[in-house]
Short mmCIF file of C-alpha atoms in Angstrom, two decimals:
data_model
loop_
_atom_site.label_atom_id
_atom_site.label_comp_id
_atom_site.label_asym_id
_atom_site.label_seq_id
_atom_site.Cartn_x
_atom_site.Cartn_y
_atom_site.Cartn_z
CA MET A 1 16.29 5.67 -13.38
CA THR A 2 15.98 9.06 -11.69
CA THR A 3 18.29 10.07 -8.85
CA ALA A 4 17.38 7.83 -5.91
CA LEU A 5 15.43 9.48 -3.10
CA ASP A 6 17.50 9.02 0.05
CA LEU A 7 15.05 8.07 2.81
CA THR A 8 17.58 8.25 5.67
CA ASP A 9 16.38 11.52 7.22
CA LYS A 10 12.96 11.82 5.60
CA ARG A 11 9.81 12.32 7.64
CA ILE A 12 7.40 9.82 6.13
CA VAL A 13 3.64 9.43 6.53
CA VAL A 14 2.20 6.00 5.71
CA THR A 15 -1.61 6.09 5.62
CA GLY A 16 -2.95 2.60 6.26
CA GLY A 17 0.42 1.87 7.83
CA ALA A 18 -1.11 -0.24 10.61
CA GLY A 19 -2.77 -2.54 8.06
CA PHE A 20 -1.82 -5.76 6.38
CA LEU A 21 0.24 -4.13 3.61
CA GLY A 22 1.24 -1.10 5.70
CA ARG A 23 3.20 -3.09 8.27
CA GLN A 24 5.20 -4.67 5.45
CA VAL A 25 5.82 -1.25 3.85
CA ILE A 26 7.19 0.09 7.14
CA ALA A 27 9.51 -2.94 7.43
CA GLN A 28 10.75 -2.28 3.88
CA LEU A 29 11.22 1.44 4.59
CA ARG A 30 13.45 0.50 7.52
CA GLN A 31 15.46 -1.82 5.29
CA ALA A 32 15.84 1.08 2.83
CA GLY A 33 17.40 3.22 5.58
CA ALA A 34 14.41 5.18 6.88
CA ASP A 35 14.42 6.15 10.55
CA VAL A 36 11.47 4.40 12.19
CA GLN A 37 11.18 7.33 14.65
CA LYS A 38 10.37 9.59 11.68
CA ILE A 39 7.60 7.40 10.25
CA THR A 40 4.07 8.53 11.13
CA VAL A 41 1.11 6.15 10.88
CA PRO A 42 -2.20 8.01 11.25
CA ARG A 43 -4.98 5.85 12.73
CA SER A 44 -8.58 6.10 11.52
CA HIS A 45 -10.02 6.50 15.04
CA ASP A 46 -8.36 9.92 15.46
CA CYS A 47 -7.64 10.85 11.83
CA ASP A 48 -10.48 10.77 9.31
CA LEU A 49 -8.89 11.35 5.90
CA ARG A 50 -12.32 12.29 4.52
CA GLN A 51 -11.90 15.54 6.53
CA MET A 52 -9.58 18.10 4.91
CA GLU A 53 -8.31 19.47 8.24
CA HIS A 54 -7.16 15.96 9.22
CA CYS A 55 -5.30 15.58 5.91
CA LYS A 56 -3.59 18.95 6.46
CA ARG A 57 -2.59 17.99 9.98
CA ILE A 58 -0.87 14.72 9.02
CA VAL A 59 1.15 16.15 6.11
CA ASP A 60 2.39 19.20 8.02
CA GLN A 61 6.21 19.23 8.34
CA GLN A 62 6.53 15.92 6.43
CA ASP A 63 8.64 14.99 3.38
CA VAL A 64 7.11 11.84 1.90
CA VAL A 65 3.56 10.45 1.82
CA ILE A 66 2.77 6.82 0.97
CA HIS A 67 -1.01 6.54 0.62
CA LEU A 68 -2.17 2.96 1.24
CA ALA A 69 -5.35 3.67 3.22
CA ALA A 70 -8.49 2.46 1.46
CA HIS A 71 -12.02 1.35 2.21
CA VAL A 72 -11.86 -1.98 0.42
CA GLY A 73 -13.22 -5.52 0.36
CA GLY A 74 -14.20 -8.41 -1.89
CA ILE A 75 -17.17 -8.88 -4.23
CA GLY A 76 -19.61 -9.02 -1.30
CA LEU A 77 -18.67 -5.60 0.07
CA ASN A 78 -18.49 -4.13 -3.46
CA ARG A 79 -22.12 -5.14 -4.04
CA GLU A 80 -23.33 -4.11 -0.59
CA LYS A 81 -21.67 -0.67 -0.21
CA PRO A 82 -20.81 0.81 -3.63
CA ALA A 83 -21.65 4.38 -2.55
CA GLU A 84 -19.45 4.25 0.55
CA LEU A 85 -16.58 2.72 -1.43
CA PHE A 86 -16.80 5.47 -4.04
CA TYR A 87 -17.13 8.41 -1.64
CA ASP A 88 -14.65 7.29 1.02
CA ASN A 89 -11.84 6.41 -1.38
CA LEU A 90 -12.29 9.49 -3.55
CA MET A 91 -12.44 11.92 -0.63
CA MET A 92 -9.52 10.38 1.26
CA GLY A 93 -7.25 10.40 -1.76
CA THR A 94 -8.15 13.66 -3.44
CA GLN A 95 -7.94 15.73 -0.23
CA LEU A 96 -4.70 14.09 0.88
CA ILE A 97 -3.07 14.80 -2.49
CA HIS A 98 -4.16 18.45 -2.35
CA ALA A 99 -3.02 18.86 1.26
CA ALA A 100 0.33 17.24 0.40
CA TYR A 101 0.83 19.60 -2.56
CA GLU A 102 0.01 22.63 -0.37
CA ALA A 103 2.41 21.41 2.34
CA GLY A 104 5.29 21.08 -0.15
CA ILE A 105 5.59 17.29 0.14
CA GLU A 106 8.65 16.07 -1.79
CA LYS A 107 7.24 12.69 -2.90
CA PHE A 108 3.70 11.28 -2.93
CA THR A 109 3.22 7.57 -3.65
CA CYS A 110 -0.39 6.63 -4.33
CA VAL A 111 -1.33 2.97 -4.30
CA GLY A 112 -4.24 2.43 -6.67
CA THR A 113 -6.14 -0.72 -7.55
CA ILE A 114 -6.30 -3.35 -10.23
CA CYS A 115 -10.11 -2.85 -10.11
CA ALA A 116 -9.52 0.33 -12.13
CA TYR A 117 -8.85 -1.69 -15.31
CA PRO A 118 -11.67 -2.15 -17.87
CA LYS A 119 -13.75 -5.32 -17.54
CA PHE A 120 -12.46 -6.67 -20.85
CA THR A 121 -8.81 -5.64 -20.86
CA PRO A 122 -6.48 -7.64 -23.13
CA VAL A 123 -4.41 -10.02 -20.96
CA PRO A 124 -1.80 -9.38 -19.68
CA PHE A 125 -3.04 -5.93 -18.58
CA LYS A 126 -0.79 -3.15 -19.87
CA GLU A 127 -0.87 0.25 -18.14
CA ASP A 128 -1.67 1.92 -21.47
CA ASP A 129 -5.03 0.05 -21.58
CA LEU A 130 -6.27 1.56 -18.31
CA TRP A 131 -8.70 3.95 -20.03
CA ASN A 132 -9.98 1.63 -22.78
CA GLY A 133 -13.35 0.80 -21.21
CA TYR A 134 -15.52 0.65 -18.08
CA PRO A 135 -14.41 -1.47 -15.08
CA GLU A 136 -16.18 -4.68 -14.08
CA GLU A 137 -19.53 -3.50 -12.66
CA THR A 138 -19.16 -4.74 -9.06
CA ASN A 139 -15.69 -3.12 -8.83
CA ALA A 140 -16.49 0.08 -10.71
CA PRO A 141 -17.34 2.55 -7.90
CA TYR A 142 -14.17 1.63 -5.98
CA GLY A 143 -12.03 1.35 -9.11
CA ILE A 144 -13.12 4.68 -10.61
CA ALA A 145 -12.68 6.55 -7.32
CA LYS A 146 -9.08 5.30 -7.10
CA LYS A 147 -8.47 5.93 -10.80
CA ALA A 148 -9.51 9.57 -10.41
CA LEU A 149 -6.46 10.01 -8.16
CA LEU A 150 -4.21 9.10 -11.09
CA VAL A 151 -5.74 11.94 -13.10
CA GLN A 152 -5.28 14.32 -10.15
CA LEU A 153 -1.61 13.37 -9.76
CA GLU A 154 -1.01 13.82 -13.52
CA ALA A 155 -2.68 17.25 -13.38
CA TYR A 156 -0.72 18.35 -10.29
CA ARG A 157 2.54 17.20 -11.89
CA GLN A 158 1.71 19.14 -15.06
CA GLN A 159 0.56 22.36 -13.38
CA TYR A 160 2.57 22.42 -10.13
CA GLY A 161 5.52 20.08 -10.75
CA PHE A 162 4.24 17.91 -7.87
CA ASP A 163 6.10 14.58 -7.74
CA GLY A 164 3.27 12.09 -7.30
CA ILE A 165 3.43 8.52 -8.60
CA TYR A 166 0.66 5.94 -9.02
CA LEU A 167 1.08 2.19 -8.56
CA LEU A 168 -1.33 -0.62 -9.49
CA PRO A 169 -0.67 -3.69 -7.34
CA VAL A 170 -2.51 -6.87 -8.29
CA ASN A 171 -4.53 -8.81 -5.64
CA LEU A 172 -2.41 -9.10 -2.50
CA TYR A 173 -2.21 -11.95 -0.01
CA GLY A 174 -0.03 -12.96 2.91
CA PRO A 175 0.16 -13.29 6.72
CA GLU A 176 -1.92 -10.75 8.68
CA ASP A 177 -4.42 -10.37 5.82
CA ASN A 178 -8.10 -9.61 6.53
CA PHE A 179 -9.85 -12.97 7.05
CA ASP A 180 -13.29 -11.50 7.88
CA PRO A 181 -15.72 -13.33 5.52
CA ARG A 182 -17.82 -10.16 5.03
CA SER A 183 -15.00 -8.07 3.60
CA SER A 184 -12.01 -10.30 2.76
CA HIS A 185 -10.51 -10.96 -0.66
CA VAL A 186 -10.46 -14.34 -2.34
CA ILE A 187 -7.39 -16.06 -0.82
CA PRO A 188 -8.07 -15.27 2.87
CA ALA A 189 -11.79 -15.94 2.33
CA LEU A 190 -11.06 -19.39 0.86
CA ILE A 191 -8.43 -20.28 3.49
CA ARG A 192 -10.91 -19.50 6.25
CA LYS A 193 -13.68 -21.39 4.45
CA VAL A 194 -11.56 -24.55 4.12
CA TYR A 195 -10.31 -24.26 7.71
CA GLU A 196 -13.83 -23.94 9.14
CA ALA A 197 -15.18 -26.77 6.98
CA GLN A 198 -12.40 -28.97 8.40
CA LEU A 199 -13.24 -27.92 11.96
CA ARG A 200 -16.88 -28.86 11.44
CA GLY A 201 -16.00 -32.10 9.65
CA GLU A 202 -17.91 -31.04 6.52
CA LYS A 203 -17.51 -33.02 3.31
CA GLN A 204 -18.59 -30.22 0.93
CA LEU A 205 -17.11 -26.80 0.27
CA PRO A 206 -19.43 -24.25 -1.42
CA VAL A 207 -17.53 -21.66 -3.47
CA TRP A 208 -18.95 -18.60 -5.29
CA GLY A 209 -18.99 -18.61 -9.10
CA ASP A 210 -18.01 -21.36 -11.51
CA GLY A 211 -14.23 -21.35 -10.97
CA SER A 212 -13.43 -20.06 -14.46
CA PRO A 213 -12.12 -16.53 -13.71
CA THR A 214 -8.37 -16.13 -13.47
CA ARG A 215 -6.43 -14.00 -11.03
CA GLU A 216 -2.88 -13.03 -10.27
CA PHE A 217 -1.67 -12.67 -6.69
CA LEU A 218 1.25 -10.75 -5.19
CA TYR A 219 2.71 -11.64 -1.79
CA SER A 220 2.42 -8.66 0.57
CA GLU A 221 6.15 -8.49 1.30
CA ASP A 222 6.93 -8.34 -2.44
CA ALA A 223 4.30 -5.61 -2.92
CA ALA A 224 5.78 -3.56 -0.08
CA ARG A 225 9.27 -3.86 -1.54
CA GLY A 226 7.94 -2.66 -4.92
CA ILE A 227 6.19 0.34 -3.31
CA VAL A 228 9.36 1.42 -1.50
CA MET A 229 11.54 0.90 -4.60
CA ALA A 230 9.14 3.06 -6.64
CA THR A 231 9.11 5.76 -3.94
CA GLN A 232 12.91 5.90 -4.10
CA HIS A 233 13.55 5.45 -7.81
CA TYR A 234 10.47 6.35 -9.89
CA SER A 235 9.23 9.77 -10.92
CA SER A 236 6.73 9.91 -13.78
CA HIS A 237 3.05 10.54 -14.49
CA GLU A 238 2.70 7.05 -15.98
CA PRO A 239 1.02 4.45 -13.73
CA VAL A 240 2.95 1.24 -12.97
CA ASN A 241 1.68 -2.30 -12.42
CA LEU A 242 3.09 -4.32 -9.52
CA GLY A 243 2.60 -8.04 -9.96
CA THR A 244 4.13 -11.40 -10.79
CA GLY A 245 2.74 -12.07 -14.28
CA TYR A 246 1.54 -15.50 -13.01
CA GLU A 247 -2.13 -16.20 -13.83
CA ILE A 248 -4.17 -18.90 -12.04
CA SER A 249 -7.86 -19.85 -12.31
CA ILE A 250 -10.02 -19.74 -9.18
CA ARG A 251 -10.71 -23.46 -9.75
CA THR A 252 -6.98 -24.29 -9.71
CA LEU A 253 -6.47 -21.98 -6.73
CA ILE A 254 -9.10 -23.69 -4.58
CA GLU A 255 -7.77 -27.13 -5.56
CA LEU A 256 -4.26 -26.02 -4.53
CA LEU A 257 -5.52 -24.64 -1.20
CA CYS A 258 -7.40 -27.89 -0.49
CA GLU A 259 -4.21 -29.83 -1.24
CA LEU A 260 -2.03 -27.61 0.98
CA MET A 261 -4.61 -27.75 3.81
CA ASP A 262 -5.37 -31.48 3.44
CA PHE A 263 -9.08 -30.95 2.77
CA GLU A 264 -10.50 -33.97 0.97
CA GLY A 265 -14.15 -32.95 0.58
CA GLU A 266 -16.02 -31.99 -2.58
CA ILE A 267 -15.95 -28.46 -4.01
CA VAL A 268 -19.48 -27.26 -4.86
CA TRP A 269 -19.54 -24.36 -7.35
CA GLU A 270 -22.35 -21.86 -6.76
CA ALA A 271 -22.74 -20.80 -10.37
CA ASP A 272 -25.61 -18.40 -9.55
CA LYS A 273 -23.16 -16.22 -7.59
CA PRO A 274 -21.02 -13.58 -9.39
CA ASN A 275 -17.63 -14.45 -10.88
CA GLY A 276 -16.24 -10.90 -10.94
CA GLN A 277 -13.82 -9.89 -13.70
CA PRO A 278 -13.24 -12.78 -16.18
CA ARG A 279 -9.42 -12.61 -16.31
CA ARG A 280 -6.76 -10.71 -14.43
CA CYS A 281 -3.06 -10.84 -15.11
CA LEU A 282 -0.57 -7.99 -15.38
CA ASP A 283 2.19 -7.00 -17.73
CA THR A 284 4.99 -6.25 -15.26
CA GLU A 285 7.66 -4.94 -17.66
CA ARG A 286 7.33 -1.25 -16.77
CA ALA A 287 8.16 -1.84 -13.08
CA LYS A 288 11.17 -3.95 -14.06
CA GLU A 289 12.47 -1.36 -16.52
CA ALA A 290 11.64 1.78 -14.52
CA PHE A 291 12.92 0.80 -11.06
CA GLY A 292 14.15 -2.79 -11.23
CA PHE A 293 11.25 -4.49 -9.42
CA THR A 294 10.44 -8.18 -9.85
CA ALA A 295 8.49 -10.36 -7.41
CA THR A 296 10.53 -13.06 -5.66
CA VAL A 297 8.11 -15.11 -3.51
CA GLU A 298 6.86 -18.20 -5.36
CA PHE A 299 3.06 -18.61 -5.16
CA ARG A 300 2.90 -22.00 -3.46
CA GLN A 301 5.47 -20.89 -0.86
CA GLY A 302 3.51 -17.68 -0.20
CA LEU A 303 0.29 -19.67 0.29
CA GLU A 304 2.00 -22.05 2.73
CA LYS A 305 3.20 -19.09 4.83
CA THR A 306 -0.27 -17.50 4.76
CA ILE A 307 -2.03 -20.73 5.75
CA ALA A 308 0.47 -21.32 8.57
CA TRP A 309 -0.11 -17.80 9.91
CA TYR A 310 -3.90 -18.20 9.79
CA ARG A 311 -3.85 -21.57 11.53
CA GLN A 312 -1.76 -20.05 14.30
CA HIS A 313 -4.05 -17.02 14.73
CA ALA A 314 -7.49 -18.40 13.80
CA ALA A 315 -8.65 -18.60 17.41
#
């Protein structure tokens, strides 16, 4: 453990701070002693992080940057807009890192993506395997753009002594997630699908793929706690996984969601649609050893909370 970064009087920028994960990160920053009056959340409508002058403006006179902002979605968006996902994520991140270095930022926490891992990574994914192959094709433009930021942070640490860290959270879920079917990830997409099938009284539920891929999911509040703990206690060029180490197949996931939501219809697997990466599960030892992080929210409990939130806000 390095000397803990005291957040009490720090001026902190949280890009993406108004989003699903960002709101949780701000709540965790407050719990860690940060002054909410000193937390800045730039909004995309008046701050385009693809523009260098905007990046310079938001880091001016600040101490800490937590970079969560991303142009991101599920398999559908990855297939539809690979060029936008590559350009937007690369430009936002690389310019923000450079602007933060020039502004003398004390700590830069970059949240990367599990999509950066090679398509066939030995399971559980260890951080040292990050460069051992090409990412799954539908994820690659997004994954490689985010992975380039890890290289930039390593280079800036080496040449300038810039304290930037890089975290790899697994697929997130939780209340306030994005439930838009065009851009949502698997859990919110499936919750909405089941909910709408119930509303329409349908007896069949079509689901992409064949159900065989496995995934690991991290509750948003746990992820936020890990991000803040790393910001305070971690300082190294080595990337760190944030996850639970619990692997579940998409087939088992959809069966569990149907059970929790009392959907009794038939699941129809659309095997002509893409599966995405075959397996995904993280080795979470480095986070535990480096800054004492372990996830605490049990998966079933997290799903129940997410479903309850969606049912309340679906209208």
